[in-house]
PDB file of C-alpha atoms in Angstrom:
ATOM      1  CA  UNK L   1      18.388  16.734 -30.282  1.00  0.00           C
ATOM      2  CA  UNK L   2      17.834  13.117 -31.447  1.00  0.00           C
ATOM      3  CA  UNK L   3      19.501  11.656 -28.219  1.00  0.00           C
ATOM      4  CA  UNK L   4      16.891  13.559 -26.115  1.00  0.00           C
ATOM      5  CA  UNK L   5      13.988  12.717 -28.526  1.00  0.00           C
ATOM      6  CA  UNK L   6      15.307   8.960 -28.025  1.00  0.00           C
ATOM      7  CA  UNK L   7      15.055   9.206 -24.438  1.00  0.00           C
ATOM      8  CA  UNK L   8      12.309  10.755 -23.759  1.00  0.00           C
ATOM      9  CA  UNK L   9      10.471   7.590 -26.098  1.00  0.00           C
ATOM     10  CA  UNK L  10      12.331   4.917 -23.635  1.00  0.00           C
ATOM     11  CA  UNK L  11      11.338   6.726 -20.214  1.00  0.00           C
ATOM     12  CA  UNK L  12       7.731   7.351 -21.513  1.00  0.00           C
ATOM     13  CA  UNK L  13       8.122   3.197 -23.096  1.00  0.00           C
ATOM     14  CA  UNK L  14       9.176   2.124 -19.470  1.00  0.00           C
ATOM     15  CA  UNK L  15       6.859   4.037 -17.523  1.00  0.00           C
ATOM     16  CA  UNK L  16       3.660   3.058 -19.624  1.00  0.00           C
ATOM     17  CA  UNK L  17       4.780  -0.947 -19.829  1.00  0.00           C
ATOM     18  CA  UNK L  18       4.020  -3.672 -18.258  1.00  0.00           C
ATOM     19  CA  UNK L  19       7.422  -4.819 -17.366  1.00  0.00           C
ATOM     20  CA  UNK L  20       7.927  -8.979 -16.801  1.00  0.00           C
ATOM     21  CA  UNK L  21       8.729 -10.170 -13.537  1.00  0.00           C
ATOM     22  CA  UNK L  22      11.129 -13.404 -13.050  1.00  0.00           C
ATOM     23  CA  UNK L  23       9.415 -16.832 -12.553  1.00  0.00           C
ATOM     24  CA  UNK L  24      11.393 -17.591  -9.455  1.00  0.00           C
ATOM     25  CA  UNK L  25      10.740 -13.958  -7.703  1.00  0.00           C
ATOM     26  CA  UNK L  26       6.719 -15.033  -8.233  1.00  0.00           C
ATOM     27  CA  UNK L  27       6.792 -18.164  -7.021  1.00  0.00           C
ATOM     28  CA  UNK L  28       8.986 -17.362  -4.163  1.00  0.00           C
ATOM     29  CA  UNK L  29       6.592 -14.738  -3.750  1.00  0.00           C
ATOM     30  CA  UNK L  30       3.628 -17.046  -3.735  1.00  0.00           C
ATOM     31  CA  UNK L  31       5.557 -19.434  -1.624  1.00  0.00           C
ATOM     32  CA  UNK L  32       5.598 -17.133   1.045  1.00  0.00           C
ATOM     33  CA  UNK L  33       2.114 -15.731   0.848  1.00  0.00           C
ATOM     34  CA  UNK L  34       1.167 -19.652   1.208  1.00  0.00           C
ATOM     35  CA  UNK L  35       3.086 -20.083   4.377  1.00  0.00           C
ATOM     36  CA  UNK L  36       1.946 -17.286   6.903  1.00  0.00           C
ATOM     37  CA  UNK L  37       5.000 -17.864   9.300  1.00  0.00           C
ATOM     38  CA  UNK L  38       7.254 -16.730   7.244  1.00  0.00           C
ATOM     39  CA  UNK L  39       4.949 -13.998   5.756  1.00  0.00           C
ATOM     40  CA  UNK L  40       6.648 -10.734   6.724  1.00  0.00           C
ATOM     41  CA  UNK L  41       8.137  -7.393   4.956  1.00  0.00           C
ATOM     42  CA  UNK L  42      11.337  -8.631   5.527  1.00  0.00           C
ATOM     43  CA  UNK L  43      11.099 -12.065   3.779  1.00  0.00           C
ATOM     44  CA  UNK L  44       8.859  -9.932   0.833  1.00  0.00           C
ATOM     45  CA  UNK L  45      11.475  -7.541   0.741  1.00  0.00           C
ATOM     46  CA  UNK L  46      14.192 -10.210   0.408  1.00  0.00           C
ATOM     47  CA  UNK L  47      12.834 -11.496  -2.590  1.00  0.00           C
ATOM     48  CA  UNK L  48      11.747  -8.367  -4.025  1.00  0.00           C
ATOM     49  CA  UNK L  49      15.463  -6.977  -4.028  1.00  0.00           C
ATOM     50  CA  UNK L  50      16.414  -9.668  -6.153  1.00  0.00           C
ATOM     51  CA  UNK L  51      14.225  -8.391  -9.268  1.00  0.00           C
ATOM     52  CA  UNK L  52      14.705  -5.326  -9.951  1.00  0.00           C
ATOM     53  CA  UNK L  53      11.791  -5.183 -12.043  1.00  0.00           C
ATOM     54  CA  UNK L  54       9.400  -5.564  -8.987  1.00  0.00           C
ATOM     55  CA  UNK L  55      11.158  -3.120  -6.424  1.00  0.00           C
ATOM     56  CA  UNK L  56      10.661  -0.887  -9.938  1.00  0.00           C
ATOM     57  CA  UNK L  57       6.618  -1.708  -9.849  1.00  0.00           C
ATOM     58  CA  UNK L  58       6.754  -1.142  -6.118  1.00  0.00           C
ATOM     59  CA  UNK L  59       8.340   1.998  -6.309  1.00  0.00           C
ATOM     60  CA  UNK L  60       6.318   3.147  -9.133  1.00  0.00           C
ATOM     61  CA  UNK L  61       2.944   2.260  -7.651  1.00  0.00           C
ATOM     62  CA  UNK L  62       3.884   3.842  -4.458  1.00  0.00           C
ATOM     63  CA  UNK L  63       4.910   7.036  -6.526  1.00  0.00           C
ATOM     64  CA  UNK L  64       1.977   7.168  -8.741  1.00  0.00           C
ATOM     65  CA  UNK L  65      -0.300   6.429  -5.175  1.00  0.00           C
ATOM     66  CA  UNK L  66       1.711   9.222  -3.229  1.00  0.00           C
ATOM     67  CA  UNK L  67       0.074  11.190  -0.311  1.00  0.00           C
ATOM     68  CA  UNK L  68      -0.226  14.603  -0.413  1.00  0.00           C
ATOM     69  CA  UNK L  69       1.245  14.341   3.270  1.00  0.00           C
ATOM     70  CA  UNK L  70       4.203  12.531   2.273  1.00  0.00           C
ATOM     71  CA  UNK L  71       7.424  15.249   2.297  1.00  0.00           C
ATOM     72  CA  UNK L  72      10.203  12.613   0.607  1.00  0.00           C
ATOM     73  CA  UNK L  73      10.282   9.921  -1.941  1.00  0.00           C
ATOM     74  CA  UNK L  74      10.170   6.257  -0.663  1.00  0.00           C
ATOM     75  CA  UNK L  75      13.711   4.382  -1.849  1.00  0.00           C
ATOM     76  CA  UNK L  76      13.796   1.640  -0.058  1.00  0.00           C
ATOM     77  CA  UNK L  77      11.782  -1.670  -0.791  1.00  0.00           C
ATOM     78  CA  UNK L  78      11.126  -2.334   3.249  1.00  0.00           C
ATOM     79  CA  UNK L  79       9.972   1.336   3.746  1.00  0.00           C
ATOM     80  CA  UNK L  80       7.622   0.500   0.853  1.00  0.00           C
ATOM     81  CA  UNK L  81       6.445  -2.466   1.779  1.00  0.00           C
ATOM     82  CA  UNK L  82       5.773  -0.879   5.512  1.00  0.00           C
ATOM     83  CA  UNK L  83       3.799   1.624   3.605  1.00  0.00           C
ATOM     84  CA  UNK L  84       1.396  -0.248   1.298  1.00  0.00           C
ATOM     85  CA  UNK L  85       1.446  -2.947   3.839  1.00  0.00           C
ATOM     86  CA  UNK L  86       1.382  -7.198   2.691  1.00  0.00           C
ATOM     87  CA  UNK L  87      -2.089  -7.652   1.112  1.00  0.00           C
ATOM     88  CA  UNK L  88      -1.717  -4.630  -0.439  1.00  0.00           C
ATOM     89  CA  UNK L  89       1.272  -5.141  -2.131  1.00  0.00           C
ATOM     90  CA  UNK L  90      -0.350  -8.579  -3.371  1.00  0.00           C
ATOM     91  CA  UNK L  91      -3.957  -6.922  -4.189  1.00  0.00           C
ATOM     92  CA  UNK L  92      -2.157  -3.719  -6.613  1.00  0.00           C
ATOM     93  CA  UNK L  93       1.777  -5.076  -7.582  1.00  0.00           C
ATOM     94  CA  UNK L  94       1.419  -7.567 -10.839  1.00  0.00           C
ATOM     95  CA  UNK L  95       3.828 -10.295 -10.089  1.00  0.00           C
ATOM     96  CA  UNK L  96       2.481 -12.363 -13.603  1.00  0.00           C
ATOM     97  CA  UNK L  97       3.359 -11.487 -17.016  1.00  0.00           C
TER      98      UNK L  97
END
């Protein structure tokens, strides 16, 4: 009973927190929003899938922003991004800690 009690506390922690991201995935990330020809979803989504603590934010927003329309669960960072779309992503993800 304690086991569930003690995870239940960590997924509630980790969905509540404002996880850190790495310094290198935000200024890669800022790098690229500074150089608009090599702005794209594929370059964000490069970066992205090294941190996992951004695709989680990603996902998460995405989740927590879901359309009533929407029949499956996004998993992939690129189908994501597609979704939210670049300034979005920018405007609503937290890339600072």
């Amino acid at each position: 009973m304690s086991e569930q009690k003690d995870l239940q506390f960590w997924v509630k922690y980790l969905t509540e927190s404002e996880l850190p991201v790495l310094k290198q995935t935000a200024r890669d990330l800022a790098a690229l929003r500074q150089d608009e020809n090599k702005l794209s979803v594929v370059a964000i989504a490069e970066v992205i899938a090294r941190d996992l603590i951004v695709t989680v934010k990603l996902l998460r927003y995405l989740q927590r922003h879901k359309h009533k329309a929407q029949t499956s669960d996004v998993v992939q960072v690129e189908q994501a991004l597609l979704m939210l779309g670049i300034e979005p992503f920018f405007a609503h993800i937290p890339l600072t800690n």
